[in-house]
Amino acid sequence: MATDVLVVGSGGREHALAWKVAQSSRIGKLYVAPGNGGTRLIGENIPIQADEITKLVNFAKEHSIGLTVVGPDNSLALGIVDAFQTEGLRIFGPSRLAAYIESSKAFSKKLMQEAGIPTAEFQIFTKYEDALLYVRERGAPIVVKASGLALGKGVYVCETVGEAEEALKEIMVEHAHKDAGAEVVIEEFLDGEEISIHALSDGKDFVMFPASRDHKRIGEGNTGKNTGGMGTIAPVLEVDDSAMKEIQKAVVQPALDNLASEGMPFSGLLYPGLKMTSRGPKVLEFNARFGDPETQVYMRLMKTDLLDILEACADGKLAGKRIEWDSGFAVNVVLASGGYPDEYKKGFPITGIEEAEKVQGVVVFHAGTVYDGVLKTSGGRVLGVSAVGDTLKGAIEKAYTACDLINFEGKYFRRDIGAKAL
Ligand code: AMP
Ligand code: GLY
């Protein structure tokens, strides 16, 4: 029987999820709220924002939506899943309480401590003076984090004590992140290569995706400010089977067990970000949702029907399910607006996407785009140019050939996505 699906969100992640769900043999109508200039080509964009929970519930009821798939962390933290379930509506994602694992870094660090999950040493502070004393005592490098959701901007990796003092002032005195900075986590700096892990769970069983790697800094060679993510590759070969088993056993299983034993079983996508340190894998953070731009590469490699697997999750029927993956590689390069992650201009016309998608293996996902008769830029991360190939090198070459065919004023992208893995 066909299922009508509502995808909530407007980024590249949501375009990729919608793109994959649209390929299901059982897809009925596909809606995206609010969607972007790309999702309108594969489904119907609905003018409801991702945080307008009551409106989304009403829409799902009126349109007999069979499954709602939530992209953004903010919607989860607001309790969208609880609101839908109260109305008997089927939805993919964790409850508000289970989503604390992302929405409160203080909660997440305490959970890791309790469950014995390897992570950076840390302390939690609510008083500026105490936090200041602690960074002076510990010295640099050191990492300062606003505990709450801060649009990916609440983490300060500080190379000097002075920088850490500045970060504390911004968060705790100037309230740059408002309530998200009411609690501050200060932790040890971890050295090593970063990887993203994705595990789908129905609250009882789980299935792991291959490892992927995001490139978070704005500049080539991993320099400059942190962003939402400038590009991804998957799989990451250096994370071999034994490393994946270790991560499953030391990180994913105990996190899910801990949440379940606390009465908040996690159903949805659990995404720990890890550093592969010389002392083994250590968790930087947990996310309670699909990664962006990790999802763009995962959807290119996934062979299994996404609708089937998301429904199984929402129904608590994941036991015995497997996900099949293509044997090749995928890469996604983000084209951003000049100036991002600081201020940037929008409203510039975008050209060349059709030509880019003629490059074999290339699919362009939209993020910050709108269509008002002309396709225009409307956000910091504008497009995700994805490519698949039998080799990582081949996939990267195709993606960059496509990137050069797309134009908009101020187009900025990193030329070194995946380069270190070659
Ligand atoms: P988070 O949102 O907590 O993942 O932090 C954003 C980024 O900051 C991460 O992707 C890392 O690149 C960096 N980061 C966070 N915590 C640490 C840490 N303890 N040591 C080194 N880098 C970190
Ligand atoms: N890839 C970064 C994030 O989704 O948070």
GROMACS .gro file of C-alpha atoms and ligand atoms in nm:
model
  450
    1MET     CA    1   0.000   0.000   0.000
    2ALA     CA    2   0.128   0.346  -0.087
    3THR     CA    3   0.235   0.572   0.201
    4ASP     CA    4   0.213   0.952   0.193
    5VAL     CA    5   0.525   1.099   0.352
    6LEU     CA    6   0.601   1.437   0.510
    7VAL     CA    7   0.967   1.536   0.547
    8VAL     CA    8   1.026   1.818   0.798
    9GLY     CA    9   1.311   2.062   0.731
   10SER     CA   10   1.470   2.264   0.453
   11GLY     CA   11   1.836   2.168   0.423
   12GLY     CA   12   2.050   1.944   0.210
   13ARG     CA   13   1.984   1.660   0.452
   14GLU     CA   14   1.610   1.688   0.399
   15HIS     CA   15   1.649   1.708   0.020
   16ALA     CA   16   1.857   1.389   0.030
   17LEU     CA   17   1.607   1.208   0.254
   18ALA     CA   18   1.317   1.317   0.033
   19TRP     CA   19   1.511   1.216  -0.281
   20LYS     CA   20   1.567   0.867  -0.143
   21VAL     CA   21   1.216   0.820  -0.004
   22ALA     CA   22   1.077   0.930  -0.344
   23GLN     CA   23   1.244   0.623  -0.496
   24SER     CA   24   1.052   0.383  -0.273
   25SER     CA   25   0.821   0.143  -0.452
   26ARG     CA   26   0.553   0.233  -0.196
   27ILE     CA   27   0.578   0.613  -0.199
   28GLY     CA   28   0.245   0.792  -0.231
   29LYS     CA   29   0.244   1.171  -0.206
   30LEU     CA   30   0.559   1.339  -0.084
   31TYR     CA   31   0.550   1.670   0.105
   32VAL     CA   32   0.840   1.872   0.245
   33ALA     CA   33   0.787   2.142   0.508
   34PRO     CA   34   0.911   2.400   0.434
   35GLY     CA   35   1.153   2.245   0.182
   36ASN     CA   36   1.375   2.439  -0.059
   37GLY     CA   37   1.429   2.515  -0.426
   38GLY     CA   38   1.530   2.154  -0.490
   39THR     CA   39   1.268   1.960  -0.293
   40ARG     CA   40   0.992   2.129  -0.496
   41LEU     CA   41   1.104   1.923  -0.795
   42ILE     CA   42   1.045   1.587  -0.622
   43GLY     CA   43   0.758   1.667  -0.387
   44GLU     CA   44   0.529   1.947  -0.277
   45ASN     CA   45   0.677   2.219  -0.057
   46ILE     CA   46   0.444   2.318   0.226
   47PRO     CA   47   0.480   2.668   0.376
   48ILE     CA   48   0.509   2.552   0.738
   49GLN     CA   49   0.835   2.600   0.927
   50ALA     CA   50   1.009   2.305   1.094
   51ASP     CA   51   0.942   2.449   1.442
   52GLU     CA   52   0.566   2.508   1.390
   53ILE     CA   53   0.474   2.185   1.559
   54THR     CA   54   0.098   2.236   1.594
   55LYS     CA   55   0.065   2.334   1.228
   56LEU     CA   56   0.264   2.027   1.124
   57VAL     CA   57   0.044   1.798   1.337
   58ASN     CA   58  -0.267   1.949   1.179
   59PHE     CA   59  -0.124   1.913   0.829
   60ALA     CA   60  -0.037   1.547   0.889
   61LYS     CA   61  -0.388   1.478   1.018
   62GLU     CA   62  -0.565   1.659   0.736
   63HIS     CA   63  -0.356   1.486   0.470
   64SER     CA   64  -0.351   1.139   0.629
   65ILE     CA   65   0.028   1.131   0.630
   66GLY     CA   66   0.150   0.775   0.681
   67LEU     CA   67   0.499   0.869   0.796
   68THR     CA   68   0.662   1.196   0.902
   69VAL     CA   69   1.042   1.211   0.889
   70VAL     CA   70   1.211   1.479   1.099
   71GLY     CA   71   1.540   1.635   0.989
   72PRO     CA   72   1.636   1.918   1.227
   73ASP     CA   73   1.751   1.892   1.589
   74ASN     CA   74   1.544   2.192   1.691
   75SER     CA   75   1.212   2.028   1.597
   76LEU     CA   76   1.309   1.722   1.803
   77ALA     CA   77   1.411   1.933   2.102
   78LEU     CA   78   1.070   2.104   2.083
   79GLY     CA   79   0.898   1.766   2.115
   80ILE     CA   80   0.763   1.716   1.763
   81VAL     CA   81   0.772   1.338   1.805
   82ASP     CA   82   0.575   1.347   2.130
   83ALA     CA   83   0.318   1.582   1.973
   84PHE     CA   84   0.264   1.354   1.673
   85GLN     CA   85   0.246   1.036   1.880
   86THR     CA   86  -0.008   1.190   2.117
   87GLU     CA   87  -0.231   1.232   1.812
   88GLY     CA   88  -0.167   0.875   1.698
   89LEU     CA   89   0.046   0.991   1.403
   90ARG     CA   90   0.342   0.784   1.288
   91ILE     CA   91   0.673   0.968   1.299
   92PHE     CA   92   1.043   0.889   1.266
   93GLY     CA   93   1.265   1.043   1.535
   94PRO     CA   94   1.337   1.040   1.908
   95SER     CA   95   1.112   1.181   2.180
   96ARG     CA   96   1.199   1.516   2.337
   97LEU     CA   97   1.356   1.339   2.634
   98ALA     CA   98   1.567   1.099   2.425
   99ALA     CA   99   1.677   1.397   2.211
  100TYR     CA  100   1.839   1.551   2.523
  101ILE     CA  101   2.142   1.346   2.423
  102GLU     CA  102   2.196   1.620   2.164
  103SER     CA  103   2.007   1.920   2.298
  104SER     CA  104   2.193   1.925   2.630
  105LYS     CA  105   2.567   1.868   2.616
  106ALA     CA  106   2.569   1.859   2.998
  107PHE     CA  107   2.313   1.572   2.993
  108SER     CA  108   2.510   1.395   2.722
  109LYS     CA  109   2.843   1.421   2.907
  110LYS     CA  110   2.686   1.290   3.230
  111LEU     CA  111   2.533   1.000   3.035
  112MET     CA  112   2.872   0.915   2.886
  113GLN     CA  113   3.033   0.927   3.229
  114GLU     CA  114   2.765   0.699   3.377
  115ALA     CA  115   2.773   0.454   3.087
  116GLY     CA  116   3.154   0.446   3.072
  117ILE     CA  117   3.160   0.578   2.714
  118PRO     CA  118   3.505   0.711   2.617
  119THR     CA  119   3.497   1.091   2.586
  120ALA     CA  120   3.703   1.399   2.672
  121GLU     CA  121   3.750   1.475   3.043
  122PHE     CA  122   3.516   1.756   3.139
  123GLN     CA  123   3.353   1.977   3.400
  124ILE     CA  124   3.017   2.155   3.386
  125PHE     CA  125   2.975   2.516   3.502
  126THR     CA  126   2.692   2.760   3.559
  127LYS     CA  127   2.907   3.033   3.721
  128TYR     CA  128   3.144   3.246   3.512
  129GLU     CA  129   3.402   3.290   3.792
  130ASP     CA  130   3.426   2.914   3.853
  131ALA     CA  131   3.462   2.844   3.480
  132LEU     CA  132   3.734   3.108   3.452
  133LEU     CA  133   3.931   2.956   3.739
  134TYR     CA  134   3.904   2.611   3.582
  135VAL     CA  135   4.040   2.714   3.239
  136ARG     CA  136   4.329   2.899   3.405
  137GLU     CA  137   4.407   2.592   3.614
  138ARG     CA  138   4.383   2.347   3.321
  139GLY     CA  139   4.561   2.560   3.059
  140ALA     CA  140   4.534   2.532   2.680
  141PRO     CA  141   4.448   2.381   2.442
  142ILE     CA  142   4.100   2.348   2.587
  143VAL     CA  143   3.744   2.333   2.452
  144VAL     CA  144   3.455   2.548   2.575
  145LYS     CA  145   3.096   2.456   2.480
  146ALA     CA  146   2.757   2.614   2.538
  147SER     CA  147   2.546   2.322   2.660
  148GLY     CA  148   2.232   2.390   2.457
  149LEU     CA  149   2.154   2.402   2.085
  150ALA     CA  150   2.343   2.698   1.934
  151LEU     CA  151   2.315   2.652   1.556
  152GLY     CA  152   2.650   2.473   1.555
  153LYS     CA  153   2.819   2.789   1.683
  154GLY     CA  154   2.843   2.711   2.055
  155VAL     CA  155   3.173   2.520   2.046
  156TYR     CA  156   3.503   2.705   2.094
  157VAL     CA  157   3.823   2.508   2.035
  158CYS     CA  158   4.073   2.732   2.215
  159GLU     CA  159   4.447   2.728   2.153
  160THR     CA  160   4.529   2.971   2.433
  161VAL     CA  161   4.389   3.045   2.779
  162GLY     CA  162   4.312   3.395   2.649
  163GLU     CA  163   4.085   3.250   2.378
  164ALA     CA  164   3.909   3.035   2.636
  165GLU     CA  165   3.856   3.338   2.860
  166GLU     CA  166   3.712   3.525   2.562
  167ALA     CA  167   3.480   3.231   2.485
  168LEU     CA  168   3.353   3.221   2.844
  169LYS     CA  169   3.288   3.594   2.833
  170GLU     CA  170   3.090   3.559   2.511
  171ILE     CA  171   2.879   3.272   2.643
  172MET     CA  172   2.837   3.355   3.013
  173VAL     CA  173   2.863   3.734   3.032
  174GLU     CA  174   2.742   3.856   2.693
  175HIS     CA  175   2.494   3.565   2.654
  176ALA     CA  176   2.579   3.525   2.285
  177HIS     CA  177   2.381   3.199   2.272
  178LYS     CA  178   2.107   3.308   2.511
  179ASP     CA  179   1.974   3.020   2.727
  180ALA     CA  180   2.183   2.765   2.536
  181GLY     CA  181   2.478   2.906   2.731
  182ALA     CA  182   2.324   2.886   3.080
  183GLU     CA  183   2.538   2.576   3.136
  184VAL     CA  184   2.888   2.548   2.996
  185VAL     CA  185   3.090   2.232   2.936
  186ILE     CA  186   3.467   2.273   2.948
  187GLU     CA  187   3.663   1.979   2.822
  188GLU     CA  188   3.997   1.838   2.729
  189PHE     CA  189   4.116   1.896   2.370
  190LEU     CA  190   4.121   1.568   2.174
  191ASP     CA  191   4.365   1.514   1.891
  192GLY     CA  192   4.300   1.280   1.599
  193GLU     CA  193   4.092   1.236   1.283
  194GLU     CA  194   3.722   1.300   1.311
  195ILE     CA  195   3.453   1.057   1.197
  196SER     CA  196   3.073   1.046   1.196
  197ILE     CA  197   2.885   0.733   1.300
  198HIS     CA  198   2.516   0.680   1.222
  199ALA     CA  199   2.304   0.414   1.393
  200LEU     CA  200   1.933   0.365   1.328
  201SER     CA  201   1.746   0.245   1.634
  202ASP     CA  202   1.385   0.155   1.708
  203GLY     CA  203   1.443   0.181   2.083
  204LYS     CA  204   1.539  -0.188   2.113
  205ASP     CA  205   1.751  -0.294   1.817
  206PHE     CA  206   1.986  -0.094   1.599
  207VAL     CA  207   2.166  -0.104   1.264
  208MET     CA  208   2.490   0.084   1.193
  209PHE     CA  209   2.579   0.272   0.872
  210PRO     CA  210   2.937   0.272   0.740
  211ALA     CA  211   3.157   0.547   0.886
  212SER     CA  212   3.167   0.884   0.712
  213ARG     CA  213   3.377   1.197   0.750
  214ASP     CA  214   3.255   1.555   0.754
  215HIS     CA  215   3.489   1.850   0.704
  216LYS     CA  216   3.369   2.105   0.957
  217ARG     CA  217   3.608   2.396   0.917
  218ILE     CA  218   3.547   2.664   0.656
  219GLY     CA  219   3.904   2.662   0.524
  220GLU     CA  220   4.113   2.409   0.333
  221GLY     CA  221   4.346   2.200   0.548
  222ASN     CA  222   4.084   2.218   0.827
  223THR     CA  223   4.153   2.580   0.913
  224GLY     CA  224   3.931   2.870   1.016
  225LYS     CA  225   3.592   2.869   1.179
  226ASN     CA  226   3.364   2.574   1.244
  227THR     CA  227   3.065   2.549   1.010
  228GLY     CA  228   2.764   2.319   0.980
  229GLY     CA  229   2.985   2.101   0.757
  230MET     CA  230   3.156   2.176   0.423
  231GLY     CA  231   3.169   1.829   0.270
  232THR     CA  232   3.165   1.457   0.340
  233ILE     CA  233   3.297   1.125   0.220
  234ALA     CA  234   3.182   0.770   0.287
  235PRO     CA  235   3.288   0.508   0.360
  236VAL     CA  236   3.603   0.593   0.558
  237LEU     CA  237   3.828   0.294   0.496
  238GLU     CA  238   4.063   0.353   0.786
  239VAL     CA  239   3.769   0.275   1.015
  240ASP     CA  240   3.783  -0.098   0.951
  241ASP     CA  241   3.551  -0.375   1.074
  242SER     CA  242   3.726  -0.413   1.405
  243ALA     CA  243   3.712  -0.036   1.472
  244MET     CA  244   3.341  -0.034   1.383
  245LYS     CA  245   3.281  -0.324   1.624
  246GLU     CA  246   3.466  -0.141   1.897
  247ILE     CA  247   3.260   0.174   1.837
  248GLN     CA  248   2.940  -0.032   1.841
  249LYS     CA  249   3.036  -0.196   2.169
  250ALA     CA  250   3.193   0.102   2.348
  251VAL     CA  251   2.973   0.385   2.223
  252VAL     CA  252   2.646   0.303   2.046
  253GLN     CA  253   2.524   0.006   2.251
  254PRO     CA  254   2.592   0.161   2.595
  255ALA     CA  255   2.435   0.495   2.492
  256LEU     CA  256   2.116   0.326   2.373
  257ASP     CA  257   2.110   0.095   2.677
  258ASN     CA  258   2.152   0.388   2.913
  259LEU     CA  259   1.867   0.587   2.757
  260ALA     CA  260   1.639   0.282   2.761
  261SER     CA  261   1.718   0.207   3.125
  262GLU     CA  262   1.640   0.570   3.214
  263GLY     CA  263   1.294   0.529   3.061
  264MET     CA  264   1.367   0.729   2.747
  265PRO     CA  265   1.437   0.468   2.478
  266PHE     CA  266   1.592   0.622   2.166
  267SER     CA  267   1.405   0.561   1.843
  268GLY     CA  268   1.551   0.740   1.542
  269LEU     CA  269   1.898   0.814   1.417
  270LEU     CA  270   2.178   0.834   1.672
  271TYR     CA  271   2.485   1.011   1.535
  272PRO     CA  272   2.792   1.021   1.756
  273GLY     CA  273   3.077   1.240   1.633
  274LEU     CA  274   3.409   1.078   1.726
  275LYS     CA  275   3.778   1.151   1.730
  276MET     CA  276   4.007   0.858   1.657
  277THR     CA  277   4.274   0.937   1.916
  278SER     CA  278   4.594   0.750   1.993
  279ARG     CA  279   4.404   0.618   2.298
  280GLY     CA  280   4.116   0.483   2.085
  281PRO     CA  281   3.788   0.634   1.965
  282LYS     CA  282   3.644   0.908   2.187
  283VAL     CA  283   3.305   1.077   2.156
  284LEU     CA  284   3.295   1.452   2.083
  285GLU     CA  285   2.917   1.474   2.094
  286PHE     CA  286   2.597   1.284   2.026
  287ASN     CA  287   2.341   1.404   1.774
  288ALA     CA  288   1.983   1.278   1.773
  289ARG     CA  289   1.929   1.310   1.397
  290PHE     CA  290   2.084   1.249   1.058
  291GLY     CA  291   2.402   1.445   0.987
  292ASP     CA  292   2.413   1.722   0.731
  293PRO     CA  293   2.599   1.674   0.491
  294GLU     CA  294   2.658   1.310   0.595
  295THR     CA  295   2.305   1.215   0.484
  296GLN     CA  296   2.379   1.333   0.129
  297VAL     CA  297   2.650   1.068   0.089
  298TYR     CA  298   2.462   0.796   0.276
  299MET     CA  299   2.156   0.834   0.055
  300ARG     CA  300   2.374   0.801  -0.255
  301LEU     CA  301   2.514   0.468  -0.132
  302MET     CA  302   2.205   0.313   0.030
  303LYS     CA  303   2.045   0.033  -0.173
  304THR     CA  304   1.770  -0.059   0.074
  305ASP     CA  305   1.430   0.111   0.045
  306LEU     CA  306   1.457   0.403   0.291
  307LEU     CA  307   1.081   0.416   0.351
  308ASP     CA  308   1.079   0.050   0.461
  309ILE     CA  309   1.360   0.104   0.706
  310LEU     CA  310   1.225   0.429   0.855
  311GLU     CA  311   0.882   0.273   0.899
  312ALA     CA  312   1.035  -0.031   1.068
  313CYS     CA  313   1.210   0.207   1.306
  314ALA     CA  314   0.897   0.408   1.385
  315ASP     CA  315   0.702   0.083   1.440
  316GLY     CA  316   0.964  -0.078   1.668
  317LYS     CA  317   1.021  -0.355   1.411
  318LEU     CA  318   1.385  -0.315   1.322
  319ALA     CA  319   1.487  -0.660   1.455
  320GLY     CA  320   1.642  -0.871   1.178
  321LYS     CA  321   1.646  -0.582   0.925
  322ARG     CA  322   1.964  -0.508   0.731
  323ILE     CA  323   2.066  -0.213   0.519
  324GLU     CA  324   2.236  -0.289   0.188
  325TRP     CA  325   2.502  -0.046   0.059
  326ASP     CA  326   2.666   0.008  -0.278
  327SER     CA  327   3.024  -0.111  -0.279
  328GLY     CA  328   3.162   0.223  -0.409
  329PHE     CA  329   3.233   0.563  -0.258
  330ALA     CA  330   3.036   0.883  -0.230
  331VAL     CA  331   3.147   1.242  -0.178
  332ASN     CA  332   2.947   1.559  -0.120
  333VAL     CA  333   3.098   1.906  -0.163
  334VAL     CA  334   2.910   2.201  -0.015
  335LEU     CA  335   2.888   2.520  -0.223
  336ALA     CA  336   2.847   2.804   0.025
  337SER     CA  337   2.772   3.176   0.011
  338GLY     CA  338   3.086   3.392   0.035
  339GLY     CA  339   3.127   3.507   0.396
  340TYR     CA  340   2.964   3.199   0.555
  341PRO     CA  341   2.977   3.104   0.848
  342ASP     CA  342   2.979   3.478   0.925
  343GLU     CA  343   2.755   3.726   0.746
  344TYR     CA  344   2.681   3.671   0.379
  345LYS     CA  345   2.448   3.809   0.113
  346LYS     CA  346   2.162   3.612  -0.042
  347GLY     CA  347   1.927   3.637  -0.335
  348PHE     CA  348   2.184   3.565  -0.608
  349PRO     CA  349   2.064   3.366  -0.913
  350ILE     CA  350   2.209   3.015  -0.947
  351THR     CA  351   2.297   2.862  -1.285
  352GLY     CA  352   2.453   2.542  -1.413
  353ILE     CA  353   2.284   2.275  -1.200
  354GLU     CA  354   2.146   2.090  -1.503
  355GLU     CA  355   2.490   2.080  -1.665
  356ALA     CA  356   2.645   1.966  -1.337
  357GLU     CA  357   2.399   1.678  -1.309
  358LYS     CA  358   2.497   1.561  -1.659
  359VAL     CA  359   2.836   1.463  -1.515
  360GLN     CA  360   2.807   1.088  -1.467
  361GLY     CA  361   2.734   0.990  -1.105
  362VAL     CA  362   2.647   1.343  -0.992
  363VAL     CA  363   2.335   1.453  -0.803
  364VAL     CA  364   2.301   1.809  -0.672
  365PHE     CA  365   2.115   1.849  -0.343
  366HIS     CA  366   1.978   2.189  -0.250
  367ALA     CA  367   2.011   2.352   0.093
  368GLY     CA  368   1.986   2.734   0.101
  369THR     CA  369   1.793   2.785  -0.223
  370VAL     CA  370   1.452   2.932  -0.308
  371TYR     CA  371   1.259   2.940  -0.632
  372ASP     CA  372   1.049   3.245  -0.720
  373GLY     CA  373   1.049   3.202  -1.094
  374VAL     CA  374   1.429   3.199  -1.075
  375LEU     CA  375   1.643   2.979  -0.851
  376LYS     CA  376   1.827   3.195  -0.595
  377THR     CA  377   2.057   3.158  -0.296
  378SER     CA  378   1.883   3.190   0.041
  379GLY     CA  379   2.127   3.053   0.297
  380GLY     CA  380   2.489   2.997   0.398
  381ARG     CA  381   2.522   2.644   0.268
  382VAL     CA  382   2.359   2.669  -0.076
  383LEU     CA  383   2.407   2.335  -0.257
  384GLY     CA  384   2.560   1.993  -0.195
  385VAL     CA  385   2.724   1.851  -0.505
  386SER     CA  386   2.738   1.474  -0.458
  387ALA     CA  387   2.905   1.211  -0.671
  388VAL     CA  388   2.951   0.834  -0.653
  389GLY     CA  389   3.228   0.626  -0.803
  390ASP     CA  390   3.403   0.291  -0.781
  391THR     CA  391   3.698   0.471  -0.622
  392LEU     CA  392   3.705   0.767  -0.385
  393LYS     CA  393   3.939   0.947  -0.625
  394GLY     CA  394   3.693   0.901  -0.913
  395ALA     CA  395   3.401   1.026  -0.704
  396ILE     CA  396   3.596   1.333  -0.592
  397GLU     CA  397   3.700   1.420  -0.949
  398LYS     CA  398   3.341   1.400  -1.071
  399ALA     CA  399   3.211   1.611  -0.784
  400TYR     CA  400   3.465   1.887  -0.849
  401THR     CA  401   3.401   1.882  -1.226
  402ALA     CA  402   3.035   1.943  -1.139
  403CYS     CA  403   3.116   2.212  -0.879
  404ASP     CA  404   3.296   2.415  -1.145
  405LEU     CA  405   2.987   2.407  -1.372
  406ILE     CA  406   2.763   2.576  -1.114
  407ASN     CA  407   2.768   2.950  -1.065
  408PHE     CA  408   2.633   3.211  -0.828
  409GLU     CA  409   2.787   3.531  -0.697
  410GLY     CA  410   3.021   3.464  -0.406
  411LYS     CA  411   3.032   3.084  -0.457
  412TYR     CA  412   3.280   2.936  -0.210
  413PHE     CA  413   3.383   2.575  -0.157
  414ARG     CA  414   3.672   2.374  -0.023
  415ARG     CA  415   3.887   2.201  -0.284
  416ASP     CA  416   4.017   1.939  -0.042
  417ILE     CA  417   3.711   1.735   0.056
  418GLY     CA  418   3.830   1.375   0.096
  419ALA     CA  419   4.185   1.463  -0.013
  420LYS     CA  420   4.344   1.333   0.306
  421ALA     CA  421   4.178   0.993   0.263
  422LEU     CA  422   4.334   0.937  -0.082
  423AMP     P1  423   3.055   1.943   1.861
  423AMP     O1  424   2.938   2.024   1.812
  423AMP     O2  425   3.058   1.919   2.007
  423AMP     O3  426   3.082   1.821   1.777
  423AMP     O4  427   3.181   2.033   1.826
  423AMP     C1  428   3.201   2.088   1.697
  423AMP     C2  429   3.341   2.061   1.650
  423AMP     O5  430   3.436   2.113   1.743
  423AMP     C3  431   3.374   1.913   1.642
  423AMP     O6  432   3.331   1.860   1.520
  423AMP     C4  433   3.524   1.914   1.657
  423AMP     O7  434   3.587   1.943   1.535
  423AMP     C5  435   3.549   2.026   1.753
  423AMP     N1  436   3.558   1.974   1.891
  423AMP     C6  437   3.457   1.959   1.980
  423AMP     N2  438   3.500   1.907   2.096
  423AMP     C7  439   3.632   1.889   2.083
  423AMP     C8  440   3.736   1.838   2.167
  423AMP     N3  441   3.710   1.798   2.293
  423AMP     N4  442   3.862   1.833   2.117
  423AMP     C9  443   3.889   1.875   1.994
  423AMP     N5  444   3.798   1.923   1.909
  423AMP    C10  445   3.671   1.932   1.951
  424GLY     N1  446   2.769   1.717   1.003
  424GLY     C1  447   2.746   1.804   1.112
  424GLY     C2  448   2.614   1.792   1.172
  424GLY     O1  449   2.521   1.741   1.112
  424GLY     O2  450   2.599   1.832   1.287
   0.00000   0.00000   0.00000
